[in-house]
C-alpha positions as a printed NumPy array, in Angstrom:
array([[  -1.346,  -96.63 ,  -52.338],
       [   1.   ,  -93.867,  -53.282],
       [   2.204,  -95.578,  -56.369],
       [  -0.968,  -95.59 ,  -57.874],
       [  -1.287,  -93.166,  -60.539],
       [  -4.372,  -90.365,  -61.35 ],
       [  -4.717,  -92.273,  -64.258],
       [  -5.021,  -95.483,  -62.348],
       [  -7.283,  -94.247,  -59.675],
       [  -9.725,  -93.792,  -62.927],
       [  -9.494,  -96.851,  -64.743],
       [ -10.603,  -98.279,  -61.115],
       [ -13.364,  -96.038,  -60.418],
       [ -14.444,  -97.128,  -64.254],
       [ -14.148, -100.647,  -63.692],
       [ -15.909, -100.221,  -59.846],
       [ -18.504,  -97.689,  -60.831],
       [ -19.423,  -98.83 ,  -64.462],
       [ -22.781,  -96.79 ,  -64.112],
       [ -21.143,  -93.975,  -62.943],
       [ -20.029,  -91.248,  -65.628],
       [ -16.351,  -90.859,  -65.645],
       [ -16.245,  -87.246,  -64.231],
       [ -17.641,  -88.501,  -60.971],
       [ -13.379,  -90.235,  -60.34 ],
       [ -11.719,  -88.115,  -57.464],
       [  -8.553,  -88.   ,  -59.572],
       [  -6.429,  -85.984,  -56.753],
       [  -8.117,  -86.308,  -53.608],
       [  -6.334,  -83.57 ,  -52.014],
       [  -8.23 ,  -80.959,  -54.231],
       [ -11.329,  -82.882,  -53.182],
       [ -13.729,  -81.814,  -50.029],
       [ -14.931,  -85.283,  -50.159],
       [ -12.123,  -86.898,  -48.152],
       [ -12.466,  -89.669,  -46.336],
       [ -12.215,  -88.937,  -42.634],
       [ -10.131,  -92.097,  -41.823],
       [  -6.368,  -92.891,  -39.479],
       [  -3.929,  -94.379,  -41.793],
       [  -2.974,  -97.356,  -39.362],
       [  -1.021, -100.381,  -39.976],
       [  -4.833, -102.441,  -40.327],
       [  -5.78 ,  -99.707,  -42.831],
       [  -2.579,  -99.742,  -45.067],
       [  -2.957, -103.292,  -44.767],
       [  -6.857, -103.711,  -45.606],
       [  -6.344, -100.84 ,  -48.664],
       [  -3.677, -103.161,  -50.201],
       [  -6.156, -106.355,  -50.077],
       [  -8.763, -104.035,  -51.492],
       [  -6.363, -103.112,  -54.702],
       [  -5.808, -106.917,  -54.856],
       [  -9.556, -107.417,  -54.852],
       [ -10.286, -104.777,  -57.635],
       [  -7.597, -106.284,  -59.876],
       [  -8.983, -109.534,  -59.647],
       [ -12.605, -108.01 ,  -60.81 ],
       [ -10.499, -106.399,  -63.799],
       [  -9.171, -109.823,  -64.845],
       [ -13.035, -111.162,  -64.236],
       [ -12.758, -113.451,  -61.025],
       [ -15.763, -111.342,  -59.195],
       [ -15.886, -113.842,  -56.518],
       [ -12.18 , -113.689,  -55.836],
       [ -12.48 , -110.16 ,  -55.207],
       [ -15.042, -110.553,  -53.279],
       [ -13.384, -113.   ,  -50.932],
       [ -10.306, -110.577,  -50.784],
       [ -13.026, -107.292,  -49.903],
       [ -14.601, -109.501,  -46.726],
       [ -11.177, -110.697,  -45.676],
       [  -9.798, -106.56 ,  -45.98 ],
       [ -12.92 , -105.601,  -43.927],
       [ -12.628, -108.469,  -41.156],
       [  -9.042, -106.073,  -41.203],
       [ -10.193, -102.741,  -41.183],
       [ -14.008, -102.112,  -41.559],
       [ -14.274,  -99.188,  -43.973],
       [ -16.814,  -97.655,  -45.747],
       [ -15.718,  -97.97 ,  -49.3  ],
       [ -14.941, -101.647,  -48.649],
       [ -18.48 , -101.929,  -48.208],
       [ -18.944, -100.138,  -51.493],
       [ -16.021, -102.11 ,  -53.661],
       [ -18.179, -105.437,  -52.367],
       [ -21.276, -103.99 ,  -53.239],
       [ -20.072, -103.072,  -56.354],
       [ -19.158, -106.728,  -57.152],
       [ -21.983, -108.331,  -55.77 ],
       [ -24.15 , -106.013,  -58.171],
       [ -22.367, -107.25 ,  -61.181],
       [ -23.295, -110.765,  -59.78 ],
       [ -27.084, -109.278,  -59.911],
       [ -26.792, -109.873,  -56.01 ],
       [ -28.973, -107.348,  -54.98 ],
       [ -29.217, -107.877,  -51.298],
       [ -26.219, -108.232,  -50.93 ],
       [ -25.413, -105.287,  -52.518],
       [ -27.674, -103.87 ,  -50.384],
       [ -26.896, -104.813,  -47.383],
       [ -23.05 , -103.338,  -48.182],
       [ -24.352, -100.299,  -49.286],
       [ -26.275,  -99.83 ,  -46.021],
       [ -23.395, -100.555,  -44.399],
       [ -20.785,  -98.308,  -45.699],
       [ -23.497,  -94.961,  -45.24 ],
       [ -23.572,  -95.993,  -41.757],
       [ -20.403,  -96.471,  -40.948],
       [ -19.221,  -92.929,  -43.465],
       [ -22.217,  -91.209,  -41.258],
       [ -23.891,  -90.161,  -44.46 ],
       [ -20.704,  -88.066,  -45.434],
       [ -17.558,  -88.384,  -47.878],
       [ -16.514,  -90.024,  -51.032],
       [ -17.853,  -93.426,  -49.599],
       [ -21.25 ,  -92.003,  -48.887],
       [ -21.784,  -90.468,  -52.295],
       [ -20.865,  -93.742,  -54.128],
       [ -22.907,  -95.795,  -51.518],
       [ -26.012,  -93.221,  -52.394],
       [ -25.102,  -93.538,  -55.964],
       [ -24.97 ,  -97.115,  -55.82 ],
       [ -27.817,  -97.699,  -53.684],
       [ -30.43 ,  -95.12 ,  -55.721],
       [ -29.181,  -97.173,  -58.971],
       [ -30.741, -100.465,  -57.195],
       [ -33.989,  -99.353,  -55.986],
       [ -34.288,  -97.516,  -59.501],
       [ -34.023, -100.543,  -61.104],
       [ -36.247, -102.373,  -58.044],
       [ -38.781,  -99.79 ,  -59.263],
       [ -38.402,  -98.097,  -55.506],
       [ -38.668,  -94.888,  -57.156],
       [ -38.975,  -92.402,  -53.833],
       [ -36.19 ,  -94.441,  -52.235],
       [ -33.854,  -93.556,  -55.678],
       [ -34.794,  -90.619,  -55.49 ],
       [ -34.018,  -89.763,  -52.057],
       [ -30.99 ,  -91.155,  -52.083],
       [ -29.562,  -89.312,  -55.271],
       [ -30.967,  -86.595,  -53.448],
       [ -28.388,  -87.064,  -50.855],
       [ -25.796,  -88.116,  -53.175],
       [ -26.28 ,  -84.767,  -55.362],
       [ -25.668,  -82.955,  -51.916],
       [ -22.498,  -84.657,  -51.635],
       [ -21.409,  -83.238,  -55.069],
       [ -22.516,  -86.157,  -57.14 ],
       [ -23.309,  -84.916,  -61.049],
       [ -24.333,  -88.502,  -62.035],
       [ -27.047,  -88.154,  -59.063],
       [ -28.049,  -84.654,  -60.143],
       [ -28.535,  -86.127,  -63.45 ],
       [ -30.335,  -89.014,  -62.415],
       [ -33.128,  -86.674,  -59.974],
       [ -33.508,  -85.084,  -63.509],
       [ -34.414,  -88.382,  -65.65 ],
       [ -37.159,  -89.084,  -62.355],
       [ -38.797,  -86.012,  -62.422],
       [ -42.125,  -86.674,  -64.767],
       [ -41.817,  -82.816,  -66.395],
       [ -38.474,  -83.374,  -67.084],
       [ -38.872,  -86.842,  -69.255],
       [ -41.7  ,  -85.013,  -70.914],
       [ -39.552,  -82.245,  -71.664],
       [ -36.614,  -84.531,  -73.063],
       [ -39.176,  -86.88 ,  -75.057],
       [ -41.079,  -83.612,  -76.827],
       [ -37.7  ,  -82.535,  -77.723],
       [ -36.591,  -85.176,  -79.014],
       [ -39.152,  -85.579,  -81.466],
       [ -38.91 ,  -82.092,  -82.596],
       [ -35.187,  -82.499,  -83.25 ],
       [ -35.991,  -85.801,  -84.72 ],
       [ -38.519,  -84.226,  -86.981],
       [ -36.045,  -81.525,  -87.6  ],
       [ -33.218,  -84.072,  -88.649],
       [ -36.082,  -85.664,  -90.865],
       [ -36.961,  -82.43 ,  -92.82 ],
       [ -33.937,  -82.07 ,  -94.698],
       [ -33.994,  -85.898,  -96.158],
       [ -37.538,  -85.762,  -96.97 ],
       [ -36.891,  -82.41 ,  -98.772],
       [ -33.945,  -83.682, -100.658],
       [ -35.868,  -87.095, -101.626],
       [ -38.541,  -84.554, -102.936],
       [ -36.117,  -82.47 , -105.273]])
């Protein structure tokens, strides 16, 4: 995958991550302690290059292309973040368990550590958030914000009660403030 540019490592993480903010792309890996931990053998190279194939079929919208091409790279090489790229897809086919399932996967096989584990943690919190699982979300961007993971620091922030109270009272005092100066000017 050496001929893939920063900029295109990006646009994927984008298109694979959707929920994630862009800051959370590994643009250059080598400045990155979050490595994946992983030989670079002939069933790698070859499952990686599937994988690409797979996320450029999600980018031209055939979801369940790529994820025929992510099972057939992991019957290749099983690898964490192939469990995440078919999690990822199965999520934007509101296949939950699936998702699930993938995202189990890929922490165990990552042992809880690495890119792959942050993104599965990511991923995974994001589901039972929306499952309303909130101490299972929360443990996991817990573990992703260990990892590194700003998105997951900023999600254990929108969880915590005093926090949302916090961000709702001042929002209403700067949306009072924002008010004052109409209602003055409507008064002069």
């Amino acid at each position: 995958m050496s001929n893939i540019t920063l900029n295109d490592k990006a646009v994927l993480n984008c298109i694979f991550n959707p929920l994630l903010p862009v800051d959370e792309a590994i643009l250059d890996e080598s400045e990155n302690e979050l490595i994946e931990d992983e030989l670079e053998t002939e069933e790698i190279k070859k499952a990686k290059e599937i994988e690409l194939n797979g996320v450029k079929c999600a980018e031209n919208g055939n979801v369940l292309d790529a994820i025929k091409l992510f099972t057939e790279a992991l019957t290749i090489a099983e690898r964490a973040s192939g469990y995440n790229n078919r999690a990822q897809a199965y999520r934007l086919l509101v296949k939950d368990e699936e998702a699930l399932m993938d995202l189990n996967r890929s922490i165990e096989i990552s042992n809880g550590k690495g890119k792959s584990a942050c993104q599965a943690y990511c991923q995974r919190g994001l589901l039972y958030r929306k499952n309303g699982l909130m101490e299972e979300a929360k443990s996991d961007f817990i573990k992703a914000s260990q990892l590194g993971s700003s998105f997951a620091k900023q999600q254990l922030v929108e969880l915590n009660p005093y926090a949302a109270m916090c961000n709702q009272m001042l929002n209403e005092i700067l949306s009072k403030l924002t008010e004052s100066p109409v209602q003055q000017n409507g008064n002069n």
